[in-house]
Each structure stands twice: as structure tokens, then as C-alpha cells.
Coordinates of C-alpha atoms and ligand atoms in Angstrom, one line a residue:
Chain M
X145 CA 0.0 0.0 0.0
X146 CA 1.5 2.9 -1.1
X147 CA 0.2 6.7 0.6
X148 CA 2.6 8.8 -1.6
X149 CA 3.8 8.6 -4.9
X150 CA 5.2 11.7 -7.2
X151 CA 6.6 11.0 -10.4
X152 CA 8.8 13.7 -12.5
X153 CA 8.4 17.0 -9.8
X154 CA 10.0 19.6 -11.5
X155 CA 9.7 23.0 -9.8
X156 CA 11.7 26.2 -11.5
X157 CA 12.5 29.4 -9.5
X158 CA 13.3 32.1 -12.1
X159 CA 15.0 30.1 -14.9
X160 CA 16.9 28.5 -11.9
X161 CA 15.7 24.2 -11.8
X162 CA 15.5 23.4 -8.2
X163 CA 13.2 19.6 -9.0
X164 CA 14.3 18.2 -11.9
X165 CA 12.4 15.2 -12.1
X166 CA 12.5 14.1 -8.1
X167 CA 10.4 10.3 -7.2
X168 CA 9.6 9.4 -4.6
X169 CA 6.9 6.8 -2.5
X170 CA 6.2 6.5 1.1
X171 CA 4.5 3.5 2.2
X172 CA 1.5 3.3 4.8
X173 CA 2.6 4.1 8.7
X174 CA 6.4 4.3 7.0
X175 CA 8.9 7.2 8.4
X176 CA 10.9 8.3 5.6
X177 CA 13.5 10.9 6.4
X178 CA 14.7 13.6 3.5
X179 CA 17.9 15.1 3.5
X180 CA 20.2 17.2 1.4
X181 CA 22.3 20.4 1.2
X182 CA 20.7 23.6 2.3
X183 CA 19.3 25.3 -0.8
X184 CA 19.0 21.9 -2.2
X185 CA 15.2 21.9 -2.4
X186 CA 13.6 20.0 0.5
X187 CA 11.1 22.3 1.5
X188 CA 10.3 22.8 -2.2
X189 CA 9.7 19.4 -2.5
X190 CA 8.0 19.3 0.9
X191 CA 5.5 21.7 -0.2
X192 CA 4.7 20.4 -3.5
X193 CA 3.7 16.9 -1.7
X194 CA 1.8 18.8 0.4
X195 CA -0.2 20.6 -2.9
X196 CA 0.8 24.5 -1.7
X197 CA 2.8 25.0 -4.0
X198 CA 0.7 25.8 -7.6
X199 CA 4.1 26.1 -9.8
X200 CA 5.4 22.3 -9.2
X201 CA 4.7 19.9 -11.9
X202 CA 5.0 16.4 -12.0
X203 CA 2.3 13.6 -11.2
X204 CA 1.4 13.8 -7.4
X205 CA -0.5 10.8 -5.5
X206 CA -1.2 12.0 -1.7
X207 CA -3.9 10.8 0.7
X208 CA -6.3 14.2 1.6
X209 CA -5.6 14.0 5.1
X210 CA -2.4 15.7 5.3
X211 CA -0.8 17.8 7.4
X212 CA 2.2 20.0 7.5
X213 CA 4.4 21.2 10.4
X214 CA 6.5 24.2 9.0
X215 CA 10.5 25.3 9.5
X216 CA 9.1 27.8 11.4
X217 CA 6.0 27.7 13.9
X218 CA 3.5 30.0 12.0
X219 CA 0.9 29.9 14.3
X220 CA -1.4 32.9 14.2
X221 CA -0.2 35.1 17.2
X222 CA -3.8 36.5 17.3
X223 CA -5.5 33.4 18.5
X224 CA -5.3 31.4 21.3
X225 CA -3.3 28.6 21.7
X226 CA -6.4 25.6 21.2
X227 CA -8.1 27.9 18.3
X228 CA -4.5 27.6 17.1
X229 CA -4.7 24.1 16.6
X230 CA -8.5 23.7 15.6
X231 CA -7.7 26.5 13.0
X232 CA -10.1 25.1 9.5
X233 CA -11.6 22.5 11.5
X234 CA -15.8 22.7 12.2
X235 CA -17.4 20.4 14.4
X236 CA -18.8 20.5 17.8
X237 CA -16.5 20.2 21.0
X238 CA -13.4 21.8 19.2
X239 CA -12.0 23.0 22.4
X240 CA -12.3 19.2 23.6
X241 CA -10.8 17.6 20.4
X242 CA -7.6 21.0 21.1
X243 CA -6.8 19.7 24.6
X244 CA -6.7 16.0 23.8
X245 CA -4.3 17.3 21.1
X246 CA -2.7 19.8 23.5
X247 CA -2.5 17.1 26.1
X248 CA -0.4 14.5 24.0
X249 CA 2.5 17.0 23.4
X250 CA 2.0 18.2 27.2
X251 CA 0.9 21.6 26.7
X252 CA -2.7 21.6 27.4
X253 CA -2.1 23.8 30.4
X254 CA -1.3 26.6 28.1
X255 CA -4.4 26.2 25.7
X256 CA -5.3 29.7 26.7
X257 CA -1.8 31.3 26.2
X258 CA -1.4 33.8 23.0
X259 CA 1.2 32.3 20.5
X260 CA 3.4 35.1 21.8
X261 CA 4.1 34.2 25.0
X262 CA 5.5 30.6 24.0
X263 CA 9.1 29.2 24.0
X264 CA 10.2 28.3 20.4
X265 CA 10.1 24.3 21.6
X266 CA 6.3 25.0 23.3
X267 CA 5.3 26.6 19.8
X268 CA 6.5 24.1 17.9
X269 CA 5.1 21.5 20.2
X270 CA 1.9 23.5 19.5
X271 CA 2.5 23.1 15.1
X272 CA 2.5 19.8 16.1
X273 CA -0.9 19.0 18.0
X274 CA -2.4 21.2 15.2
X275 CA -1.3 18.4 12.7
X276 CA -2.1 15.5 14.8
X277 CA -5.5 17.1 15.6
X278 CA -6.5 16.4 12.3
X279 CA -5.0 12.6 12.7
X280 CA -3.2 13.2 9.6
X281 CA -2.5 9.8 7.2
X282 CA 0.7 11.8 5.6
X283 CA 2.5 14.1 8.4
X284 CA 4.9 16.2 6.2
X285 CA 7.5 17.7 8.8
X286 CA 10.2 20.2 7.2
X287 CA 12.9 21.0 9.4
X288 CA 10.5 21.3 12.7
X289 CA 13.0 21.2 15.5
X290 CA 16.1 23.0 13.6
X291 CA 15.8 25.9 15.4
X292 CA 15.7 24.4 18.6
X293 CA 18.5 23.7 21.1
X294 CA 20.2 20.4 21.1
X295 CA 18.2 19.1 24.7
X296 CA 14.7 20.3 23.3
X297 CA 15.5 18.6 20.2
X298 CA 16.3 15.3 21.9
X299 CA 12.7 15.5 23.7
X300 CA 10.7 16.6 21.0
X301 CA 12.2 13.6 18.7
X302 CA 11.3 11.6 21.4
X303 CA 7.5 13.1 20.8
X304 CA 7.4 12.4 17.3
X305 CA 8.5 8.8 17.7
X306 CA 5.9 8.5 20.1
X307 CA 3.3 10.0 18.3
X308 CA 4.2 8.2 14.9
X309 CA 4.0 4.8 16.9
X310 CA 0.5 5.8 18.4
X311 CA -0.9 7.2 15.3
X312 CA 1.1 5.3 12.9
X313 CA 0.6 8.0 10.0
X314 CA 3.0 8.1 6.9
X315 CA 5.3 10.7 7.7
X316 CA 8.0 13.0 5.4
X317 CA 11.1 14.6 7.8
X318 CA 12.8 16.9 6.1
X319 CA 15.8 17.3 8.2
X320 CA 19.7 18.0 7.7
X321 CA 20.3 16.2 11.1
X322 CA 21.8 12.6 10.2
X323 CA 21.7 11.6 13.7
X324 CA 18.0 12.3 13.8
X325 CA 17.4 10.7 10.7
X326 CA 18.5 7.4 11.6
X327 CA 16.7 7.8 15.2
X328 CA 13.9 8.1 13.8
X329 CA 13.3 7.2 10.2
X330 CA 12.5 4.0 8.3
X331 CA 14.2 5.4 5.3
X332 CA 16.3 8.0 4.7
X333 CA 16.7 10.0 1.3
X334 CA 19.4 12.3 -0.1
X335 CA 18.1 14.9 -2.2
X336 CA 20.9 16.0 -4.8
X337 CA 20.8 18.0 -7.8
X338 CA 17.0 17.9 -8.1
X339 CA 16.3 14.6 -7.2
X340 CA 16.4 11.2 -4.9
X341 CA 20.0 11.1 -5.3
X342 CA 20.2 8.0 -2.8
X343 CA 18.2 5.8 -0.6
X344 CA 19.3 4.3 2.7
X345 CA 16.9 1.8 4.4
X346 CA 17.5 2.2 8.0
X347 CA 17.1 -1.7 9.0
X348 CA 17.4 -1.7 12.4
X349 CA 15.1 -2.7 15.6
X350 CA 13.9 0.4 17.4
X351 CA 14.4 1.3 19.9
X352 CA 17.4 2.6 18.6
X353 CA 21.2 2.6 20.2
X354 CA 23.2 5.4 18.8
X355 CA 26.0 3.3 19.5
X356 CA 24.6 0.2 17.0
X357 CA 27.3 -0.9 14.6
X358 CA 25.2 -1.0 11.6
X359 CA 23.9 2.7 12.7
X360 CA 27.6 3.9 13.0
X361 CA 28.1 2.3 9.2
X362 CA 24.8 4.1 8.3
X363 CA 26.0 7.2 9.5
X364 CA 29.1 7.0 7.6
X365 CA 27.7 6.5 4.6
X366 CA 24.8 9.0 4.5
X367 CA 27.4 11.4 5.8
X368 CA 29.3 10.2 2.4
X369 CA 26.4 11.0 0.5
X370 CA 25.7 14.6 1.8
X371 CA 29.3 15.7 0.6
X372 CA 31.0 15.4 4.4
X373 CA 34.0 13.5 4.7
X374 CA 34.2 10.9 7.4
X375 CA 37.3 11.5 8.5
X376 CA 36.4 15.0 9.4
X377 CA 33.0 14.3 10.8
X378 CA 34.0 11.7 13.0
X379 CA 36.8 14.8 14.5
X380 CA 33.3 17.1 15.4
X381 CA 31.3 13.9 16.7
Chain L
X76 CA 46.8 42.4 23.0
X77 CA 43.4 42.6 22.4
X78 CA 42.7 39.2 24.5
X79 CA 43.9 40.4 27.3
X80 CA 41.8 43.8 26.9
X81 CA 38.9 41.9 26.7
X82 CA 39.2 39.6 29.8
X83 CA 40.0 42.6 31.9
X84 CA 36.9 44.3 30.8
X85 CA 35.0 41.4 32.4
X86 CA 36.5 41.2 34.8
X87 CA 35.8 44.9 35.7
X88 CA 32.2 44.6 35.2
X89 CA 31.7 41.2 37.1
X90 CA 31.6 43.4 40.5
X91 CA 28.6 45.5 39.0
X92 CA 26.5 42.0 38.8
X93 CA 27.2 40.7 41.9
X94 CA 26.7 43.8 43.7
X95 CA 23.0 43.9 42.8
X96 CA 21.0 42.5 46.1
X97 CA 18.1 41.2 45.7
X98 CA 15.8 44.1 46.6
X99 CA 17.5 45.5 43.2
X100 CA 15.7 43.4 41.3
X101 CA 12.2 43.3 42.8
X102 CA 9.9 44.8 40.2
X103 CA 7.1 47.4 41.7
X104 CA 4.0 45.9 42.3
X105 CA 1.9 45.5 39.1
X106 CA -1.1 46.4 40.9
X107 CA 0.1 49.5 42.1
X108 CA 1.2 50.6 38.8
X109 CA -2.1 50.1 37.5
X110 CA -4.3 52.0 39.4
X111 CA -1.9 55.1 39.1
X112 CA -1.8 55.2 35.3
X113 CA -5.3 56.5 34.6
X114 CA -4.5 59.1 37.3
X115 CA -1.0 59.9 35.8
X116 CA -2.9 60.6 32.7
X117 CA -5.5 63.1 34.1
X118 CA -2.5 65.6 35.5
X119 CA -1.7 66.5 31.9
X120 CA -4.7 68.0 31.1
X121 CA -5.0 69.2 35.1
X122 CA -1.9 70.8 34.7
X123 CA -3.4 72.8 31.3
X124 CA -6.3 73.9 33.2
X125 CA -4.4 75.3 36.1
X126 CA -1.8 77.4 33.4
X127 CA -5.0 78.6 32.0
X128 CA -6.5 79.7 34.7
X129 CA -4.0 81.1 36.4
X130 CA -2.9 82.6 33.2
X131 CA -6.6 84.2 32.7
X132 CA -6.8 85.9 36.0
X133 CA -3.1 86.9 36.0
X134 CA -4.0 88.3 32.3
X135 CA -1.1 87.4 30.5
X136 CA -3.8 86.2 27.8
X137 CA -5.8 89.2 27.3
X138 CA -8.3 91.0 28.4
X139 CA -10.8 89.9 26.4
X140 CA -10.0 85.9 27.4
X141 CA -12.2 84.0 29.5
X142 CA -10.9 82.0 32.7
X143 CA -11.8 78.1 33.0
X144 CA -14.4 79.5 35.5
X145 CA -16.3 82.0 33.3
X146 CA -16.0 79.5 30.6
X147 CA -17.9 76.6 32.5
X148 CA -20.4 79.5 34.2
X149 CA -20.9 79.9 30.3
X150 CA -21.7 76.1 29.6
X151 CA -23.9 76.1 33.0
X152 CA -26.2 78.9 31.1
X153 CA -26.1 77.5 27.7
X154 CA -26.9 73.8 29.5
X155 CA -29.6 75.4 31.6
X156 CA -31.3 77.2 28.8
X157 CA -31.3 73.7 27.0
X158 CA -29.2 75.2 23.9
X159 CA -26.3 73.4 24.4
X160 CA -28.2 69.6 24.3
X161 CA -30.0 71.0 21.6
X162 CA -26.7 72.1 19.0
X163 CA -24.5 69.3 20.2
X164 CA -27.4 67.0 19.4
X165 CA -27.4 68.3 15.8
X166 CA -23.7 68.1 14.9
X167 CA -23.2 64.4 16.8
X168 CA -26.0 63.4 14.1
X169 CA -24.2 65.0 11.6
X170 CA -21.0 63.6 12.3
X171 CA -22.4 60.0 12.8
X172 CA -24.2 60.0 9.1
X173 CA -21.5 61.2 7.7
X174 CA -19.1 58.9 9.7
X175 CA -20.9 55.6 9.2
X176 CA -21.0 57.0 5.5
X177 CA -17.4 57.6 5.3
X178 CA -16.5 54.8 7.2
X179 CA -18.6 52.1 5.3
X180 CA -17.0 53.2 2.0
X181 CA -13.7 53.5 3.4
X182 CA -13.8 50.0 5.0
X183 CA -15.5 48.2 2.0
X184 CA -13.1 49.9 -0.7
X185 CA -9.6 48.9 1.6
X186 CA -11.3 46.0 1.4
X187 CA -12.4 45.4 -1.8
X188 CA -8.8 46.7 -3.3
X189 CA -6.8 43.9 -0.5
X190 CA -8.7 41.0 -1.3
X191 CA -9.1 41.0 -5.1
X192 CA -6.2 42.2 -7.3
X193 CA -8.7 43.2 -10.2
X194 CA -10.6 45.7 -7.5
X195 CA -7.2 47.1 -6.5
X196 CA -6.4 47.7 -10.3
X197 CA -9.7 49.4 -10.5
X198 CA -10.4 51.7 -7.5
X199 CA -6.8 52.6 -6.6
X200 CA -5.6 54.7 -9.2
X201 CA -9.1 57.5 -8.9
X202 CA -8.6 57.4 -4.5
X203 CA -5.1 58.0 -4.9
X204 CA -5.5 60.8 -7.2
X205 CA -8.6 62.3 -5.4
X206 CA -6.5 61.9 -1.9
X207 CA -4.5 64.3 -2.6
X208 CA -7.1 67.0 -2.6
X209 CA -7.8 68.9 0.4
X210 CA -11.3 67.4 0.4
X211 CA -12.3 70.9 2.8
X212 CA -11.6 72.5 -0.6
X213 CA -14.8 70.8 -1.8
X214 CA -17.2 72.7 0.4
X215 CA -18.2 74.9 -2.6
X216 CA -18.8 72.2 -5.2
X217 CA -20.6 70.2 -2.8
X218 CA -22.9 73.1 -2.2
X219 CA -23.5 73.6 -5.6
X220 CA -24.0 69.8 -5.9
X221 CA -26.0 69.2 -3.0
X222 CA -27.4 72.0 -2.4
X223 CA -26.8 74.4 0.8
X224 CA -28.5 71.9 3.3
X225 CA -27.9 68.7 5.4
X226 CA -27.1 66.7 2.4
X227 CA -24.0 68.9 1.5
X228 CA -22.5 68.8 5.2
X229 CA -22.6 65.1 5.7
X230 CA -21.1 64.8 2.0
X231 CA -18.0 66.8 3.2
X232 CA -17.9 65.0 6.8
X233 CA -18.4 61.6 4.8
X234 CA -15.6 62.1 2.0
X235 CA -12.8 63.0 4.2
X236 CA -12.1 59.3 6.3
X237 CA -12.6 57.4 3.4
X238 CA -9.1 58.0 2.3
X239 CA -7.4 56.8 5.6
X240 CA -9.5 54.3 6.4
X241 CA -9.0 53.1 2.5
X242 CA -5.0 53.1 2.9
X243 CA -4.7 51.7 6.4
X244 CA -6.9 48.6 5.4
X245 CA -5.2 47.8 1.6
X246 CA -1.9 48.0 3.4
X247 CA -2.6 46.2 7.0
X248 CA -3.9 43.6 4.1
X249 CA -1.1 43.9 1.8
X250 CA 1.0 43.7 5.5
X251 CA -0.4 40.1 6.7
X252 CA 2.5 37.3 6.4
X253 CA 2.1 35.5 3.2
X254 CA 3.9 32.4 5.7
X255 CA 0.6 32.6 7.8
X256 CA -1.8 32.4 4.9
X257 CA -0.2 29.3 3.8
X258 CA 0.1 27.6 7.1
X259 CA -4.0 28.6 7.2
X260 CA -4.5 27.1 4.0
X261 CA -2.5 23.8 4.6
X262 CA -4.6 23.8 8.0
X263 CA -7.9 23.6 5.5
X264 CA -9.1 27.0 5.9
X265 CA -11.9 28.0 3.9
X266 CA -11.8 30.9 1.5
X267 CA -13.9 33.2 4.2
X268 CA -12.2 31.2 6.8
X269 CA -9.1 32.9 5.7
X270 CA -10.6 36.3 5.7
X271 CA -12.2 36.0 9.2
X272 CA -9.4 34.4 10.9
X273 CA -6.2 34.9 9.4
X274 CA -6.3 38.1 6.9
X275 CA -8.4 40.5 9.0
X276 CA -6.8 39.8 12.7
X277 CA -3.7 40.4 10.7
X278 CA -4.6 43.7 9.3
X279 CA -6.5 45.0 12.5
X280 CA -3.5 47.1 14.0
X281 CA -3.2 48.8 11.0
X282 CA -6.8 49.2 10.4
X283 CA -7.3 50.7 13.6
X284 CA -4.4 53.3 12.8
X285 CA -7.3 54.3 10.1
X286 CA -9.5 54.6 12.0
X287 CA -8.2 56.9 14.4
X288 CA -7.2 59.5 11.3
X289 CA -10.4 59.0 9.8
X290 CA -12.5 59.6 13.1
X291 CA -10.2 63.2 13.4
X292 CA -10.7 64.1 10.1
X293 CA -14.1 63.5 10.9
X294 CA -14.6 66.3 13.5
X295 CA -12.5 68.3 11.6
X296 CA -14.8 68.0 8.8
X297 CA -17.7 69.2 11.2
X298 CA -16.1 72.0 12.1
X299 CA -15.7 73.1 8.5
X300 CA -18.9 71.9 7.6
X301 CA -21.0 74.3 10.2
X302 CA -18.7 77.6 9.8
X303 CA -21.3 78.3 6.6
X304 CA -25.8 77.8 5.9
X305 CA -26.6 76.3 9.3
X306 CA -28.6 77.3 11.8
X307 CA -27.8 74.6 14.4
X308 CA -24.9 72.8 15.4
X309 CA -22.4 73.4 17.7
X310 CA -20.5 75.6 15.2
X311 CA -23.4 77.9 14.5
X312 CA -23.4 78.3 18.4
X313 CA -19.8 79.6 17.9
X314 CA -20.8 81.7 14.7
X315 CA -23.4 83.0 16.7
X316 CA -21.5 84.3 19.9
X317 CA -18.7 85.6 17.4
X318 CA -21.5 87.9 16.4
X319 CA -22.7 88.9 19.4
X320 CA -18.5 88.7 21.4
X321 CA -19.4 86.1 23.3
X322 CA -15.7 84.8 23.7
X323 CA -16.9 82.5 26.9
X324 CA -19.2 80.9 24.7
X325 CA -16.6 80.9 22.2
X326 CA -14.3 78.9 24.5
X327 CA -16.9 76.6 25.6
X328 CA -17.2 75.6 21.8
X329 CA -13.7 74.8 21.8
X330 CA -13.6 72.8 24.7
X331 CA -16.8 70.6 23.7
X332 CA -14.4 69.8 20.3
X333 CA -11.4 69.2 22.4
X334 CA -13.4 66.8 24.6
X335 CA -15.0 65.0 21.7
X336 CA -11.4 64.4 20.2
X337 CA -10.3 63.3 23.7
X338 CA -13.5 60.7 24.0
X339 CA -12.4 59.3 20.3
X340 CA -9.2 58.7 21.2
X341 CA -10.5 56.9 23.9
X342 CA -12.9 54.8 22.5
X343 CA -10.1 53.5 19.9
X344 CA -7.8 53.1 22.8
X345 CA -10.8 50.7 24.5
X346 CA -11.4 48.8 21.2
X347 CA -7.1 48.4 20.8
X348 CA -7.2 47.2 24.1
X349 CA -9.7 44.4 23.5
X350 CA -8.9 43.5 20.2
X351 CA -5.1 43.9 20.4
X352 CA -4.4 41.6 23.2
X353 CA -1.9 39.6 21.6
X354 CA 0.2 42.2 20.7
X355 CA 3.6 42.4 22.6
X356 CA 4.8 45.4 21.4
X357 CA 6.9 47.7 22.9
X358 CA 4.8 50.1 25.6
X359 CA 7.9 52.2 26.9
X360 CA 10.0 52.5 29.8
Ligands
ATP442 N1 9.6 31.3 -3.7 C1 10.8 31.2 -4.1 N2 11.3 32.1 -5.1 C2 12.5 31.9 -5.6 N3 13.4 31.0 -5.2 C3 13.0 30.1 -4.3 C4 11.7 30.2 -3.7 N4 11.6 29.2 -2.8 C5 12.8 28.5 -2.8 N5 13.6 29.1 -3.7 C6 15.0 28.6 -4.0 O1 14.9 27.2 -4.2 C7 16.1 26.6 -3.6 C8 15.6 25.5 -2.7 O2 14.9 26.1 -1.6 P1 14.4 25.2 -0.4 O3 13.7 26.1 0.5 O4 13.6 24.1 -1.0 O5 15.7 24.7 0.2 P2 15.9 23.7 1.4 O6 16.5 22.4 0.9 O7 14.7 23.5 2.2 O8 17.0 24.4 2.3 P3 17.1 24.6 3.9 O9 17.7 23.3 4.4 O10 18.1 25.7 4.0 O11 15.8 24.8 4.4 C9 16.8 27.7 -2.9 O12 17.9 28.0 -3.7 C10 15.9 28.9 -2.9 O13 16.6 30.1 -3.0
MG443 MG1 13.9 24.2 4.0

């Protein structure tokens, strides 16, 4: 069963070809982790998948429950944090359907806070309960804990495996963080020159030891693959 | 070397942090704060009324000025006589046709021109041309259009807070983060949706700026509006004791449009307040 299938995305920013022809399928309930340069086009992809993006072109197969948790937050700062995450829904007992959201990433004390007044890790916490409110078959994540500090980042990695294993939706990381990748993700793709450049099937047990062997070998080779020498990564590690 | 510079600079200023005790740090009380701010803001306008009476009876102003005392013993006869009720009555009704004229257009135009590109192409180009008239310069061809009666007054109070009101809402729309519109349309947000949640709480700050021109350009409009033809209104009250040197009566004019400016800033302060929330903007030290 496949949930996501794109054939031939081509997207072109001012004569400039960012997609030239990218493929890609997700399976049902599979974690698939994308990764490439900065500038290389993930987030163009990203949104393409997710249909925002009206200039892409290419053949796009995506289940219509979908939902996207941005680079940045972009909550509205004018509403409160549970309208925040019901935003486009209707229904009765919205505020209800908020707080069960609210409560899986542990913020449903603040469901009355403005956007404003959150931590970048609480609003991004908050991005997330607004996509699972909508219990999402594809979750598309670009880049969602970048901006947050290595600890935070740990814990909220630690949410979205949790979540993935509750809800089991398809889910699309975009990330440039190997480490996370392979904590996290089924599969993990290297987007290169416009397209899956390489695939790495992440075959082991969860949950995962960072110390695993065929992880370390993993790492090495995706690292390879991003244009980092080993030699040099393994100094920084 | 510059290293070494640097470390003794810290060095210097570690003292400066320690030294703070912790009664330093204890902000005032909030409460406190609070219930002195409305109170802080009255001793401006105390402080006016004192210079002006002192500067009255000490006649630095002239002879022929009235003191804050005469001036309110002048209101007290106009009140009592029932004239006052009766010409203030007339130009608040004038000013609130003409407003919620003004206003509608204003409001539906900004945003007419901020939601559909093919509106802005049409309706920008004739309001930026006609803004730039000083729409007070109108009063004669509005008379001639409409005649020297109500019709022609709430015309001129009406045209002037379109333009503001026009601007402020095409650029608090223009203004809204593109970023937010998408996340609202990813989230599944319905075409009005989008409007109601997402495009107008975005534009409201700057919408709000509008409306505060537009309501002054409002009452200055009035002002205009009754210095010629009318027979009632709280101008006429002042064309009338110009006639007759009435200066009190004169001031007490003055003072009923400095108060009606003072209760319209107010009123958009209260809505601000209310509808602005979720702003953390800088308030000042
Ligand atoms: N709206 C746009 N207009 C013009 N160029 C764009 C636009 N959006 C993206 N690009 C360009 O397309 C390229 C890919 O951008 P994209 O945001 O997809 O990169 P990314 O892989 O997500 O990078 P990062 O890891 O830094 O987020 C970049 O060079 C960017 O400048
Ligand atoms: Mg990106």
C-alpha cells in the first residue's frame, strides 16, 4: 500500500531548476526521512507533496488527510493557543478535540496562552498537536526542530516517535540532522541536484542505540552522500 | 593584545552583577502601577487647566480671554437654557451619518482593493488621485451639488475618512504574512475562513491606525462643515457668539471639540485594548 507517490516534480524558480524530475513513495505508517544540502530543495519538494505550492509539476499521489508542520511555527499570534490548533476544523467540542491534542504534546495547560508568549520548543510543540488534531495519514515535517536547542531537540524527537507509533501516519522529515534521521526514520533519502540522489533503508530494531554498529556504518555513509568526509565528521562527533 | 583587553573588561564589570541585592531586582508591584496610570494621565490635562486659569486671572492672555471658571459659568447657562443639548445633538448626528458613511465606504473599498487584485487595479488609481485634494476645498462644489443643506455637510464629513480608512486597510492587508496564509491554507481553511481568521486579525492594528485618522478628520470636517448655511450645530453656536463677542461661549465651543477628540481617542484606545491583546509590542519605559 502505497500513501505517496510523485513522479517527475519539476519546480523552476526564475529560470533557476530546483526539482528536476525528483520520485519518490512513502509507504502506509512508513517514516521516511529527507535530507540534502541547504538550498538543495527540500522544503520545495515538501510543499509540492503537500499541494501549496501551484508552480510544481509532476504527477502527485497523496492521501487528503495531510498535514504540514512548518521550518518555522507559524501559528497565528492572534489566537489562542487551542483555536491555534483547531484553525479550519468545524465540528462541535473543538475545544475538547484542542486539549486531547494539546495534552499528547503536554501543553494543554497553556491552551489559553497567545502564540506570543511561548518558548520556540512549546510553539513548535503546539504546530504539532495542530497536525495531529487532524489525525493526519501523511504528516509532512520540514525541518521542525532546527531551530531548537540540542536538549529540546532530543525531547521533541522523542514526541514524534511516540506520536508516529500511536498514530502510525505516513510521515516526510525533512531534516539535515543525520543523527536524527536514523533515530527516527525507516528510510532516509538524499536529495541532490533535483532529485532522490540515494536511498538508505534504516534496517534496524527500534528502539534505537546510537552506539549500534550497523547505525555507526549508516551514518558513515549517509554522511558520504551529503558531501561530508568521514574523516572529518567523526573529528566534530 | 586585544585578548587580554577583553578579559579585563569582564573582569571589571563582574563586581557591577554581583553587587546587585536582591531588593534590586524586585519589580514594583503591578497592581500599584495600574491604578496610578489613569491618574497619571488626568494631571496633563489638570496641569493645562491650572496654566489657563492662572494665566486668565493673571491676564497674560488678554483681556478679552475668558478663565476656566467663566467658561464653564458659560456652559452652566447654555446647559440650563437647553441650547447646548439641543446644538450638540445636531452636529453628533451630523458627524455619525457622515461617519458611518465615510466609514462604510472606506472599510468596503480597503477591502475590496486587499482581497481582489482586479478591485485594487480598478479603485486605486481614482482614491489615490482624489486623496491628494484637500477634500475641505470641496465645500463649494458640494454646495453647488448638493445644495446648501444637510445633504452637503454630511457629503463633506463623509468624504474625508474614506481615504485613511481606504489606505490603512489595503496596506494592513497587503502587511499580513504571506507564511501565515499558507500555514491557514495547509490547516484547510476555507476561502472566508481565511478572511475572518487569518487576513483581518492580521490587518486589524493597522486598520485601527485608520480609524483613528479617519474619526479626526471626521470632527475636523464638522467644524468646517458648520462655519457656513446652518442654523444649528455646535459651530453655529460659535458663529453666533462671534456675532454677538461672546468669547466664553466661544471657548466653551472649543472645549466641547477638544473633549470630543479626547473621548475618540479613547474609545479607539478601548477597542485596541480588546482587540489587540496579543500584541507584545513595545509600551515604553
Ligand atoms: N519562492 C521562491 N522564489 C525563488 N526561489 C525560491 C523560492 N523558494 C525557494 N527558492 C529557491 O529554491 C532553492 C531551494 O529552496 P528550499 O527552501 O527548498 O531549500 P531547502 O533544501 O529547504 O534548504 P534549507 O535546508 O536551508 O531549508 C533555494 O535556492 C531557494 O533560494
Ligand atoms: Mg527548507
Amino acid at each position: 500500500m502505497t500513501e505517496v507517490k510523485v513522479r517527475d516534480a519539476r519546480r523552476t524558480f526564475d529560470g533557476r531548476d530546483v526539482l528536476t524530475g525528483a520520485e519518490l513513495d512513502i509507504a502506509d505508517g512508513e517514516f521516511v526521512a529527507l535530507l540534502g544540502a541547504s538550498g538543495s530543495g527540500k522544503s520545495t519538494l515538501l510543499r509540492a507533496v503537500a499541494g501549496l505550492d501551484r508552480g510544481a509539476t509532476g504527477e502527485f499521489t497523496v492521501p487528503d488527510r495531510r498535514a504540514i508542520v512548518f521550518q518555522e511555527h507559524r501559528l497565528m499570534p492572534w489566537s489562542r493557543v487551542w483555536r491555534n490548533v483547531t484553525l479550519g476544523l468545524s465540528g462541535s467540542d473543538l475545544r475538547g478535540r484542542a486539549l486531547r491534542a494539546l495534552t499528547e504534546v503536554g501543553l494543554a495547560a497553556r491552551a489559553d496562552a497567545w502564540p506570543r508568549t511561548l518558548s520556540g520548543g512549546e510553539s513548535q510543540r503546539v504546530a504539532l498537536a495542530r497536525a495531529l488534531v487532524r489525525t493526519p495519514e501523511l504528516l509532512l515535517l520540514d525541518e521542525p526542530f532546527g531551530a531548537l536547542d540540542a536538549l529540546t531537540r532530543i525531547r521533541a524527537q522523542a514526541l514524534v516517535a511516540k506520536l508516529w507509533a500511536d498514530h502510525r501516519p505516513a510521515v516526510l522529515l525533512v531534516t539535515h540532522d543525520v543523527e536524527e534521521a536514523l533515530r527516527l526514520a525507516d528510510r532516509a533519502l538524499v536529495l541532490r541536484d533535483g532529485r532522490i540522489a540515494e536511498e538508505f533503508v534504516v534496517d534496524v530494531p527500534r528502539p534505537r542505540e546510537v552506539d549500534h554498529p550497523r547505525l555507526l556504518t549508516l551514518r558513515r555513509d549517509l554522511l558520504r552522500a551529503l558531501g561530508v568526509k568521514t574523516s572529518e565528521s567523526e573529528e566534530t562527533s | 593584545m586585544s585578548s587580554s583587553v577583553l578579559v579585563r573588561t569582564d573582569v571589571a564589570s563582574a563586581p557591577a552583577v554581583t553587587g546587585t541585592g536582591p531588593e534590586r531586582h524586585r519589580p514594583p508591584g503591578p497592581g500599584w502601577r495600574q491604578r496610578v496610570a489613569p491618574l497619571r494621565r488626568l494631571t496633563g490635562l489638570v496641569a493645562v487647566f491650572l496654566l489657563w486659569q492662572v494665566g486668565a486671572s493673571a491676564g497674560w492672555l488678554g483681556s478679552t480671554t475668558p478663565s476656566p471658571a467663566e467658561v464653564v459659568n458659560a456652559a452652566g447657562e447654555l446647559i440650563g437654557s437647553g441650547e447646548l443639548q439641543h446644538h450638540l445633538g445636531v452636529s453628533l448626528a451630523r458627524v455619525a451619518k457622515g461617519l458611518a458613511i465615510g466609514l462604510a465606504v472606506g472599510l468596503v473599498l480597503g477591502l475590496a482593493a486587499g482581497l481582489l487584485r482586479l478591485a485594487e487595479d480598478v479603485i486605486d488609481a481614482p482614491i489615490q488621485s482624489l486623496r491628494m485634494l484637500p477634500h475641505l476645498a470641496l465645500v463649494p462644489v458640494f454646495i453647488i451639488w448638493f445644495g446648501i443643506g444637510e445633504t452637503s455637510k454630511i457629503a463633506l464629513i463623509a468624504i474625508g475618512p474614506i481615504f485613511p480608512l481606504y489606505l490603512n486597510v489595503l496596506h494592513g492587508i497587503r502587511g499580513v504574512d504571506e507564511r501565515l496564509v499558507e500555514s491557514a491554507r495547509s490547516c484547510g481553511v476555507t476561502r472566508l475562513g481565511l478572511i475572518l481568521r487569518v487576513i483581518l486579525p492580521g490587518a486589524l492594528p493597522q486598520i485601527l491606525v485608520g480609524l483613528r485618522q479617519a474619526l479626526g478628520i471626521g470632527w475636523l470636517s464638522l467644524v468646517v462643515a458648520e462655519q457656513t448655511a446652518t442654523t444649528a450645530g455646535v459651530g453655529f453656536l460659535m458663529n453666533d457668539a462671534r456675532e454677538f463677542l461672546r468669547t466664553d461661549v466661544i471657548f466653551v465651543v472649543l472645549v466641547i471639540y477638544a473633549l470630543l477628540g479626547l473621548f475618540t481617542d479613547l474609545f479607539v484606545r478601548l477597542i485596541e485594548r480588546r482587540a489587540l491583546a496579543w500584541r507584545r509590542g513595545f509600551t515604553g519605559e
